[in-house]
mmCIF file of C-alpha atoms and ligand atoms in Angstrom:
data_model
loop_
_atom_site.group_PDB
_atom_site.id
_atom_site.type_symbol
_atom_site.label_atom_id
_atom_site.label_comp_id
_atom_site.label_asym_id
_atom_site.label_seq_id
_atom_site.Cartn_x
_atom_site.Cartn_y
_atom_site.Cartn_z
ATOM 1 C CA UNK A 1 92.299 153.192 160.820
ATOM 2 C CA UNK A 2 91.007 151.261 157.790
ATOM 3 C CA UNK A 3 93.527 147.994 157.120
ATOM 4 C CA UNK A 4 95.748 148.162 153.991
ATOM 5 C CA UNK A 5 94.870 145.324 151.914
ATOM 6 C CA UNK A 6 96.660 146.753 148.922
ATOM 7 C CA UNK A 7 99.056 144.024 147.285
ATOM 8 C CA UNK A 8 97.651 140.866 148.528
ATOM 9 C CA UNK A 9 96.565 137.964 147.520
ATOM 10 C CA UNK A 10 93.006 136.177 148.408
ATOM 11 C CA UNK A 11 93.434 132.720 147.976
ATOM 12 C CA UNK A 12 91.235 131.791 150.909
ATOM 13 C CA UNK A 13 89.874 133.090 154.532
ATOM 14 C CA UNK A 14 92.167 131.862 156.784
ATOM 15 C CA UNK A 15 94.291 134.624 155.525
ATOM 16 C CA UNK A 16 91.294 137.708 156.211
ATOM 17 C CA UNK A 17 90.915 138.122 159.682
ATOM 18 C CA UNK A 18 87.657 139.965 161.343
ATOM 19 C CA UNK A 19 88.830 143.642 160.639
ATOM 20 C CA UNK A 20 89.730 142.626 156.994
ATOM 21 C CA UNK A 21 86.585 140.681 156.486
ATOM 22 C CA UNK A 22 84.549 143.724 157.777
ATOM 23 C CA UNK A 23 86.756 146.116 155.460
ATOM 24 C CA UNK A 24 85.842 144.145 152.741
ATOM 25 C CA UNK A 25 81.788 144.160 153.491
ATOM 26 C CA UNK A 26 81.306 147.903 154.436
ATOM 27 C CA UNK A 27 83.165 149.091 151.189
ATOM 28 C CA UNK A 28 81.180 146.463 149.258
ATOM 29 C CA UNK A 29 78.006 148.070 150.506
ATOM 30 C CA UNK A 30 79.526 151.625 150.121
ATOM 31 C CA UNK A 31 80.000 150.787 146.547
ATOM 32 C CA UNK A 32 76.605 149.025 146.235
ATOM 33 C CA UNK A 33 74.868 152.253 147.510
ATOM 34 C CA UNK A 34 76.846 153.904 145.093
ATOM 35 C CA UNK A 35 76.179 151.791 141.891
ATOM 36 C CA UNK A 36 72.293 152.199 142.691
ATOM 37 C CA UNK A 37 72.066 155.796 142.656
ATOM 38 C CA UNK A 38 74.315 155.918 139.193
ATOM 39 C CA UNK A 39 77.385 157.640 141.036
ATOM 40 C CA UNK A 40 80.288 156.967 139.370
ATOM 41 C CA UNK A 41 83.325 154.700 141.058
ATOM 42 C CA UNK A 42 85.651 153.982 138.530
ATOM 43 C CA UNK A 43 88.046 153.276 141.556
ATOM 44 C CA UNK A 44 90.679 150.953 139.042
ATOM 45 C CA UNK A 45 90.413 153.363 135.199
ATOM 46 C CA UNK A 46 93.045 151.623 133.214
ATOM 47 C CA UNK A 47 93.944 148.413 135.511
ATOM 48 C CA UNK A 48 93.118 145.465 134.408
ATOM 49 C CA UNK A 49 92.678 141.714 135.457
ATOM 50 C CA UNK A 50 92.929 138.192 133.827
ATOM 51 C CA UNK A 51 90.625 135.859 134.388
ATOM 52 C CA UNK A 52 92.410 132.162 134.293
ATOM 53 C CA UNK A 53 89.532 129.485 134.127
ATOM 54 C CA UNK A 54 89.842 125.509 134.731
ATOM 55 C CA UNK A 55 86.165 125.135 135.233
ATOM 56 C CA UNK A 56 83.111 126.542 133.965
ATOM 57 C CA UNK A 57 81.548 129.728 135.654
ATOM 58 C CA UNK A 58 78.367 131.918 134.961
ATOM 59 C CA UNK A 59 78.264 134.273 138.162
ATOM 60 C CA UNK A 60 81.909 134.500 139.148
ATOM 61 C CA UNK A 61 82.970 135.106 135.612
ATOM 62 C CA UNK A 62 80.280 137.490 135.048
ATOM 63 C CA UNK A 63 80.304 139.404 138.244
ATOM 64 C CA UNK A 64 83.965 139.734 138.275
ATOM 65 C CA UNK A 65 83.886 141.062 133.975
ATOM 66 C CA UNK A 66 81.184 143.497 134.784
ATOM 67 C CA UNK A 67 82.398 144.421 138.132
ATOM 68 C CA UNK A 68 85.495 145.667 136.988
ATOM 69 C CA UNK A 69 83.706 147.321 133.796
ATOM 70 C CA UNK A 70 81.677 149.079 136.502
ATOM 71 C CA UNK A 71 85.315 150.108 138.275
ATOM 72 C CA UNK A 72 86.880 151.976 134.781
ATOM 73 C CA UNK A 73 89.112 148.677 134.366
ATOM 74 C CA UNK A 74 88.964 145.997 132.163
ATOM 75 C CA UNK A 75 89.189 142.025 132.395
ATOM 76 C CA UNK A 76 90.729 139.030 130.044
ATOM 77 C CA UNK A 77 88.772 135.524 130.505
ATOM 78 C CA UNK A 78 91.151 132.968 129.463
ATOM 79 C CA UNK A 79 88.444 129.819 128.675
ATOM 80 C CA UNK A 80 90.114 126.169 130.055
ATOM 81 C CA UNK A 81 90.857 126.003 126.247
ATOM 82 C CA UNK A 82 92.992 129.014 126.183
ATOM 83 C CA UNK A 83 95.272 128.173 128.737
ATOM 84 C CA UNK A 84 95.755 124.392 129.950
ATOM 85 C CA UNK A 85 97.729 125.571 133.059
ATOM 86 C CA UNK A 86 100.202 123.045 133.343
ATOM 87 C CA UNK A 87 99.957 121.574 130.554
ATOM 88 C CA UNK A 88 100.282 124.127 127.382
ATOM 89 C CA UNK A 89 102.726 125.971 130.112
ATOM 90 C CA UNK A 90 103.998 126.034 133.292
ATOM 91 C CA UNK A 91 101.935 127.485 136.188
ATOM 92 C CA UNK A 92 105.357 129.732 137.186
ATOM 93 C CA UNK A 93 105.161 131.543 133.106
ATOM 94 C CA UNK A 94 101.967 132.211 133.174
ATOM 95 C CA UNK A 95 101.764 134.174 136.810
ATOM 96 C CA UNK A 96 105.144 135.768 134.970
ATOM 97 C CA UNK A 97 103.654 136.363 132.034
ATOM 98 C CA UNK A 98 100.240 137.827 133.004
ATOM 99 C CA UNK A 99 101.791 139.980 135.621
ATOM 100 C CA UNK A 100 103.460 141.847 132.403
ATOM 101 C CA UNK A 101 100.201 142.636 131.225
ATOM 102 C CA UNK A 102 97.816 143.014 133.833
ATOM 103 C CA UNK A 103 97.441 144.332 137.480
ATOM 104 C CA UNK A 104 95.581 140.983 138.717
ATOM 105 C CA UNK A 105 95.093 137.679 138.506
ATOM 106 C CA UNK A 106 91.508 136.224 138.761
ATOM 107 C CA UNK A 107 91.846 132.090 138.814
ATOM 108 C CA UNK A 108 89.440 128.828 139.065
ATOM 109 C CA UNK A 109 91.723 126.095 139.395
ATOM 110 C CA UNK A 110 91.011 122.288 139.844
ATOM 111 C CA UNK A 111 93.856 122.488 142.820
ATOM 112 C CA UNK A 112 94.283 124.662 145.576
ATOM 113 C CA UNK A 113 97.863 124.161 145.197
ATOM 114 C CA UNK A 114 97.465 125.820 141.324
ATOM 115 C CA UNK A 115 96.589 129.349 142.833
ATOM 116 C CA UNK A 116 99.308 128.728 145.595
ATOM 117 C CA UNK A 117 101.648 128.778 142.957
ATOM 118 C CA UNK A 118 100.324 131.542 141.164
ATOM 119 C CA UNK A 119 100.434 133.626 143.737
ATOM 120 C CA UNK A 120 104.513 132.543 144.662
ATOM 121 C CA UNK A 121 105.516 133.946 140.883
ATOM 122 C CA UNK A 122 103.185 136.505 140.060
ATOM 123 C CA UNK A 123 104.045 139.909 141.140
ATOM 124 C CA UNK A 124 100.250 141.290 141.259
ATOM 125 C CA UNK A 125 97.381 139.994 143.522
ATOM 126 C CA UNK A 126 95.480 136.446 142.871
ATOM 127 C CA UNK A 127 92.167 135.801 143.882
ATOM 128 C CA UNK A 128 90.907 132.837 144.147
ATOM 129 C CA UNK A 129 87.837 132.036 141.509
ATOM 130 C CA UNK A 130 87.027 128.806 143.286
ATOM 131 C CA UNK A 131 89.365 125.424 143.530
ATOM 132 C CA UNK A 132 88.573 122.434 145.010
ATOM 133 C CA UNK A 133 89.308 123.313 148.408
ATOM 134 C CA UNK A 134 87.916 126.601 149.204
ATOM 135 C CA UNK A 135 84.991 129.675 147.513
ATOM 136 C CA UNK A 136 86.073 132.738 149.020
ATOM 137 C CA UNK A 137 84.958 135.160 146.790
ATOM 138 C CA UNK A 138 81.116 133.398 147.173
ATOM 139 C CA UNK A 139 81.538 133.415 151.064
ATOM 140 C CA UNK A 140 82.257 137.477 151.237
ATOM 141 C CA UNK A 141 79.277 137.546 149.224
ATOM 142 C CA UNK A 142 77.173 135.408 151.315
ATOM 143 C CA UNK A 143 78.486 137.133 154.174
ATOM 144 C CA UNK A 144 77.269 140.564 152.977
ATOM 145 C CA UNK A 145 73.950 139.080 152.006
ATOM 146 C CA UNK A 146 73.436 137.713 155.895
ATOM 147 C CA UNK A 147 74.528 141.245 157.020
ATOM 148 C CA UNK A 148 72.039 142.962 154.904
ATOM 149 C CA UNK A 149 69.428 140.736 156.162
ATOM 150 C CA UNK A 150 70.005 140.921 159.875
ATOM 151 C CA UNK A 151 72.056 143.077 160.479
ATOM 152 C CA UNK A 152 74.432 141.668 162.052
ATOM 153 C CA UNK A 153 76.813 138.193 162.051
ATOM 154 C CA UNK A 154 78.129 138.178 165.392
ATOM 155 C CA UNK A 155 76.258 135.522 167.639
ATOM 156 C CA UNK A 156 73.678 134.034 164.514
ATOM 157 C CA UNK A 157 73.618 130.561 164.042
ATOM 158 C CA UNK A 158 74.525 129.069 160.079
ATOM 159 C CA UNK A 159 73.655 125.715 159.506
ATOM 160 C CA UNK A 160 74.994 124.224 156.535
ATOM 161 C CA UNK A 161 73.325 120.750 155.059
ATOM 162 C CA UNK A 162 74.728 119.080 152.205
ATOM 163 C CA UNK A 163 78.738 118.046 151.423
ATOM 164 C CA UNK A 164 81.761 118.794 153.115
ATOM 165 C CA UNK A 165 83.052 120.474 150.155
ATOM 166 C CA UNK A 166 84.739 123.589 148.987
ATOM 167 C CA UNK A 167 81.800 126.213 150.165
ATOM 168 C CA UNK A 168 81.674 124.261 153.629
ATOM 169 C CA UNK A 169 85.125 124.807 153.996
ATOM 170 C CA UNK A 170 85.318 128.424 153.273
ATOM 171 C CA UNK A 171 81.813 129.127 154.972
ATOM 172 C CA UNK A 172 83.393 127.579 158.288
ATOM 173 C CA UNK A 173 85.897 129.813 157.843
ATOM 174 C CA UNK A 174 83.944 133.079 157.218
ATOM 175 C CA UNK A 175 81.502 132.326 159.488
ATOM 176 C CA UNK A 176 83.687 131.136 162.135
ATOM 177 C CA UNK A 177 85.767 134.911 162.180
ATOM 178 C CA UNK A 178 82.780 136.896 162.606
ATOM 179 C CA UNK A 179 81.688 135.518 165.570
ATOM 180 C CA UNK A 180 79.110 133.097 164.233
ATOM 181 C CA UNK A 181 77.796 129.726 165.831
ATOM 182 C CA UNK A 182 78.341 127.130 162.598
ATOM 183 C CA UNK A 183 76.761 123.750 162.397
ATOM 184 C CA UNK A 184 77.375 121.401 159.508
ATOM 185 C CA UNK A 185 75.508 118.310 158.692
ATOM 186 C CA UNK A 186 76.579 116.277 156.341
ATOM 187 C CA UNK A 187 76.241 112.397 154.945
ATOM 188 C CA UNK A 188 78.568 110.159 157.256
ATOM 189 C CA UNK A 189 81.682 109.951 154.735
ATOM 190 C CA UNK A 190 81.203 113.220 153.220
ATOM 191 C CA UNK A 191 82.412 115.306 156.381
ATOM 192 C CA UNK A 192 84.813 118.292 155.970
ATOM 193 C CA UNK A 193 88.320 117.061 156.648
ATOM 194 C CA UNK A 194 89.160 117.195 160.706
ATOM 195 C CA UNK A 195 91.888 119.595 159.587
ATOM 196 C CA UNK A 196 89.856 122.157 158.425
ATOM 197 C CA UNK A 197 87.077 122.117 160.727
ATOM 198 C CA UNK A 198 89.936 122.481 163.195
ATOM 199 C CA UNK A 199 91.113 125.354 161.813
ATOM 200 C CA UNK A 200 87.566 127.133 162.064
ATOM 201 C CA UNK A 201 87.202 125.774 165.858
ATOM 202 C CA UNK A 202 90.892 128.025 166.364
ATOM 203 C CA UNK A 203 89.361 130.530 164.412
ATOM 204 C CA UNK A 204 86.099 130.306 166.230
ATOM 205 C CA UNK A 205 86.644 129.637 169.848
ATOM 206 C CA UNK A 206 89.022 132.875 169.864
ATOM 207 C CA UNK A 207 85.064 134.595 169.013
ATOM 208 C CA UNK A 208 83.076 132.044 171.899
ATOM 209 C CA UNK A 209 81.580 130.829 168.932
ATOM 210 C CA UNK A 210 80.904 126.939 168.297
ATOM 211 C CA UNK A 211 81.840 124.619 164.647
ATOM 212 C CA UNK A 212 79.531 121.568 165.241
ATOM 213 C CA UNK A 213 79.655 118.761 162.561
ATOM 214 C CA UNK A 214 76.645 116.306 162.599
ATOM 215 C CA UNK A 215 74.997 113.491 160.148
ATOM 216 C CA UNK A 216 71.981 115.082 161.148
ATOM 217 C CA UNK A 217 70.320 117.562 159.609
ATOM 218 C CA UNK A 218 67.686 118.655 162.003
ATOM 219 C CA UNK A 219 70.361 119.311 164.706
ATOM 220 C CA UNK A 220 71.913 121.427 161.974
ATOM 221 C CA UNK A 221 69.260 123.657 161.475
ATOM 222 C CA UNK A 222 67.295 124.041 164.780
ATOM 223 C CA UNK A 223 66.686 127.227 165.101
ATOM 224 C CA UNK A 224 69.475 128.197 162.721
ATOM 225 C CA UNK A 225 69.414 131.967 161.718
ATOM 226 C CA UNK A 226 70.539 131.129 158.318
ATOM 227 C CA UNK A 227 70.307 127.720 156.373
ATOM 228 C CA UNK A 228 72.760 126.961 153.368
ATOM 229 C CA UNK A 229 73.040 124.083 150.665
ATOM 230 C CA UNK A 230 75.100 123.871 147.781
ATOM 231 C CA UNK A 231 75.170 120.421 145.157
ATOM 232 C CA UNK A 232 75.696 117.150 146.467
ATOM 233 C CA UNK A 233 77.904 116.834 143.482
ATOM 234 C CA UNK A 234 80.144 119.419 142.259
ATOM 235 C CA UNK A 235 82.196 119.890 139.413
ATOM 236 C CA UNK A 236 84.090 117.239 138.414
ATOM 237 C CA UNK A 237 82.705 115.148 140.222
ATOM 238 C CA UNK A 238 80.062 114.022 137.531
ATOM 239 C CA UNK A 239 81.406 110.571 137.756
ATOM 240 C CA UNK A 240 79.940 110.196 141.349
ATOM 241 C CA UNK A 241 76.716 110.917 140.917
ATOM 242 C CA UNK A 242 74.983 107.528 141.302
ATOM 243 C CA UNK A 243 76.852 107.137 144.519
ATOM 244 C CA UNK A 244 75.840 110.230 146.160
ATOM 245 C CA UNK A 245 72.479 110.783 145.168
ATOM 246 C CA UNK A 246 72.149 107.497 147.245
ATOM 247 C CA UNK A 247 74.075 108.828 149.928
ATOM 248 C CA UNK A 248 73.032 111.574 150.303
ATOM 249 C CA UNK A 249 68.893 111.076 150.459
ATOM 250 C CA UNK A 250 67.374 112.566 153.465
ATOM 251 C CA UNK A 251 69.799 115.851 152.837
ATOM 252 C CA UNK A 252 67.802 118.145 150.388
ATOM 253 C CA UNK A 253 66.220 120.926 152.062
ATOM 254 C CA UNK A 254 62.427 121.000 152.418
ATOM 255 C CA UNK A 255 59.888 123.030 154.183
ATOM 256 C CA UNK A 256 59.243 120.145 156.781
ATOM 257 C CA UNK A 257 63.475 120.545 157.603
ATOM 258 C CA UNK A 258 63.194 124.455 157.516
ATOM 259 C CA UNK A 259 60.031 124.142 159.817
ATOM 260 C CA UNK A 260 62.861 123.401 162.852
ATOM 261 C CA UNK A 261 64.654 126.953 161.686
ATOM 262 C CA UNK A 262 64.275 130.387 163.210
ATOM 263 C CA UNK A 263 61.025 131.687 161.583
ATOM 264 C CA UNK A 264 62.616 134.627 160.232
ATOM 265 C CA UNK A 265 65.754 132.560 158.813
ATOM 266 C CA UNK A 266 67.717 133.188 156.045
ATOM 267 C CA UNK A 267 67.791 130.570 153.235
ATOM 268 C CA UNK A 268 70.570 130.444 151.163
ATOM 269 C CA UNK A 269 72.366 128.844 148.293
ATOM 270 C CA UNK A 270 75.525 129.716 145.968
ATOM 271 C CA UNK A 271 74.184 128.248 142.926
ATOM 272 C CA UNK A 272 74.114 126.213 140.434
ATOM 273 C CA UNK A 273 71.522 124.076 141.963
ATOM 274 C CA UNK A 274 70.199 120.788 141.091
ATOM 275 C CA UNK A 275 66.517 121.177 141.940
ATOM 276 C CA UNK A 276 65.545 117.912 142.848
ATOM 277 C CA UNK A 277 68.292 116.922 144.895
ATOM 278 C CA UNK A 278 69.843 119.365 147.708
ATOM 279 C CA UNK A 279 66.499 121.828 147.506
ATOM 280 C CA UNK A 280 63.722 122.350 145.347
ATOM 281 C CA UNK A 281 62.809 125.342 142.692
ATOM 282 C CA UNK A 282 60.035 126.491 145.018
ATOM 283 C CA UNK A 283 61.955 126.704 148.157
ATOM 284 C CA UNK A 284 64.727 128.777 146.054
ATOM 285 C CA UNK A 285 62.460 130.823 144.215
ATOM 286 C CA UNK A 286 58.840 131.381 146.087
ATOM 287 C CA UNK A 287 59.943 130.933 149.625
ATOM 288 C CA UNK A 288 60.200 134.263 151.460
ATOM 289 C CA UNK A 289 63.192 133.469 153.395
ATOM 290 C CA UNK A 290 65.135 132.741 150.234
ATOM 291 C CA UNK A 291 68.057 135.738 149.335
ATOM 292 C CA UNK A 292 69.325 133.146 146.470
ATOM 293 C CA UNK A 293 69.274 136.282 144.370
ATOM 294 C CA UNK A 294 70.762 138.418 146.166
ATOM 295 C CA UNK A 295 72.886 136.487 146.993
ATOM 296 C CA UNK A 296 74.388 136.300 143.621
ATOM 297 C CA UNK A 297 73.737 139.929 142.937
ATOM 298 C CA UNK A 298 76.252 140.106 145.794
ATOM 299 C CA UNK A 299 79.033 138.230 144.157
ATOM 300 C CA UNK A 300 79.631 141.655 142.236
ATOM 301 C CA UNK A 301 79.611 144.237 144.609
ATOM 302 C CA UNK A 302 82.089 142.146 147.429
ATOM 303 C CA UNK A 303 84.109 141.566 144.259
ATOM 304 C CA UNK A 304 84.362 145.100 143.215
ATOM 305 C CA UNK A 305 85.482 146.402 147.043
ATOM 306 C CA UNK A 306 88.031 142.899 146.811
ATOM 307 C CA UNK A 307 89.149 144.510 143.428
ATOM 308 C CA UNK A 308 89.259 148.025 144.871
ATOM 309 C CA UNK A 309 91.348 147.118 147.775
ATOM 310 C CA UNK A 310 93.525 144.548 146.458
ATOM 311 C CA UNK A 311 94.794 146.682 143.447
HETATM 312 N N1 CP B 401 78.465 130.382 142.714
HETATM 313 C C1 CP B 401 79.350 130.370 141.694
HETATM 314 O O1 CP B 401 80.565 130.467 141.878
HETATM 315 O O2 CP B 401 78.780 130.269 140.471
HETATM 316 P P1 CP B 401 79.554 130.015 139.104
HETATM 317 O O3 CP B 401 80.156 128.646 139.189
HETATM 318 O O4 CP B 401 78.496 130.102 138.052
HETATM 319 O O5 CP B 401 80.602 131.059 138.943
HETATM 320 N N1 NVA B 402 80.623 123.055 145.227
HETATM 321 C C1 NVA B 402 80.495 123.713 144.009
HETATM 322 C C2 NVA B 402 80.556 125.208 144.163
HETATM 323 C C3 NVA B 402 80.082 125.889 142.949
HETATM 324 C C4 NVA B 402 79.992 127.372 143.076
HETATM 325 C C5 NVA B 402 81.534 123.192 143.033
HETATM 326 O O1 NVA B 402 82.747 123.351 143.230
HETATM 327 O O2 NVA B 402 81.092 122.629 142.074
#
C-alpha cells in the first residue's frame, strides 16, 4: 500500500525513509510521463504555495513556480526583500500568517534551524528550498536522474568530490537509504561534520552499504557509478573565496580524474557551477556521461510528486 505522505513536512532526508523516497520517485516519473504526452494533472487546482526566499535561486524557484502552474495551483515568491524573516517579523507570524493564505510553505533559509521553526507554527507542510545544512529537494531530483540512467540505486557506487557542504550532506543521506555505496572526498578541513556522516553510516549499514570520507579524490571515484561536484564556495560564502580556491586545487573534476570511473558513469552536478574551479564547461556540457540537464529538468517533476503528496 502506497505511504501517506499527506501533511508533512520535508525539511530534510533523514525524515524519508526508503519506501517514502521510492514513493516520491515513481510518482515523479508517473507525472513526468504524463507532462510529455500533454495529459493533464492538475493534481492541486486552487492550492497554493509561498515561496519564502533568503537566498537567490534560478532552478528551485523556477521549477517549483512552474511546477505547481503545471499542477492547477498557484505559487507566491516572497524575494529576501519582501520578507527579512526575523527581522521585519518573527519566524513564528509568518508560518501563522502564510498558513492563512496558502496550503504550503516553500523556504530557502540561511539556517536550518529557520525552516525548523517554520514548520513548529505553521499548520501546512514546509519544504525545504535549501539552507545551509541540507538540499533535499535537489537530492530527490538527482536521485530520479541516477534511476533513469541505470536503472537502479541499490548497490551503485556515488562518489562525491568537492566540499562537505549542504548537497554532501543531503546526498549522504539519499544515497545512503537506497542502498547505495557513498564515497566523499573532500579538502582536509572541509569534511562533512562526523555527526552527519554518522547519521548516513546508521542509515547506510541498515542497507550493507558503505559512507567512506577521503582527502582523496581518486579513491572517491574509482570505479564510481556516478560522480558529483557542486562549488567549492557556496552562497554566502563569497568572503572565502581566496582561501578555498587554494585549498581546494587538485579537486575540480577532469577527464584524467573521471578516467578512474566506471566507463559508463554518470556525471553530475546541481548547478550553479563555477567553470574553472570544481569542473569545466566541456565536461558539463560535451561530455556524454554528463545528465547536468536533466538533472535540473528533474528538479520539477520530483517537486511536483513532493507537491502532490505533501498537500
Ligand atoms: N540547484 C539549485 O538549487 O539551483 P538554484 O540555486 O538556482 O535554485
Ligand atoms: N552548495 C550550494 C548549493 C546550491 C544549489 C550552495 O548552498 O550555495
Amino acid at each position: 500500500m502506497a505511504v501517506n505522505l499527506k501533511g508533512r513536512d520535508l525539511l530534510s532526508l533523514l525524515h524519508l525513509n526508503l519506501e517514502e523516497i521510492v514513493q516520491i520517485l515513481e510518482y515523479a516519473q508517473a507525472l513526468k510521463l504524463k507532462h510529455y504526452a500533454g495529459e493533464p494533472h492538475r493534481n492541486l487546482e486552487g492550492k497554493s504555495i509561498a515561496m519564502l526566499f533568503e537566498k537567490p535561486s534560478l532552478r528551485t524557484r523556477v521549477s517549483f513556480e512552474v511546477g505547481m502552474s503545471h499542477l492547477g495551483g498557484s505559487a507566491v515568491y516572497l524575494s529576501p526583500l519582501d520578507v527579512k524573516m526575523g527581522k521585519r517579523e518573527a519566524v513564528a507570524d509568518i508560518a501563522k500568517v502564510l498558513s492563512r493564505y496558502v496550503n504550503g510553505i516553500v523556504a530557502r533559509v540561511m539556517s536550518h534551524q529557520t525552516v525548523i521553526d517554520l514548520a513548529n507554527y505553521a499548520s501546512v507542510p514546509v519544504i525545504n528550498a535549501l539552507c545551509d545544512t541540507y538540499h533535499p529537494c535537489q537530492v530527490l531530483a538527482d536521485l530520479l536522474t541516477i534511476w533513469e540512467k541505470k536503472n537502479e540505486l541499490e548497490g551503485l557506487k556515488f562518489a562525491f568530490v568537492g566540499d562537505g557542504n549542504n548537497m554532501t550532506n543531503s546526498l549522504m543521506l539519499g544515497c545512503a537509504t537506497v542502498g547505495m555505496d557513498v564515497s566523499i572526498a573532500t579538502p582536509e578541513g572541509y569534511e562533512p561534520k562526523p555527526s552527519m556522516v554518522e547519521q548516513a553510516r546508521e542509515i547506510a549499514s541498515a542497507k550493507g552499504s558503505e559512507v567512506e570520507i577521503t582527502n582523496e579524490p581518486k579513491t572517491a571515484v574509482d570505479e564510481a557509478d556516478v560522480v558529483y561536484t557542486d562549488v567549492w564556495t557556496g552562497m554566502g560564502q563569497e568572503g572565502e573565496t581566496e582561501r578555498r580556491l587554494r585549498d581546494f586545487a587538485g579537486y575540480g573534476l577532469t577527464t584524467e580524474l573521471l578516467s578512474h570511473a566506471s566507463p559508463d558513469a554518470v556525471l553530475l552536478h546541481c548547478l550553479p557551477a563555477h567553470y574553472g574551479e570544481e569542473i569545466t564547461f566541456d565536461l558539463v556540457h560535451d561530455d556524454p556521461r554528463s545528465a547536468v540537464f536533466d538533472q535540473a529538468e528533474n528538479r520539477m517533476h520530483a517537486q511536483k510528486a513532493v507537491l502532490s503528496l505533501l498537500l
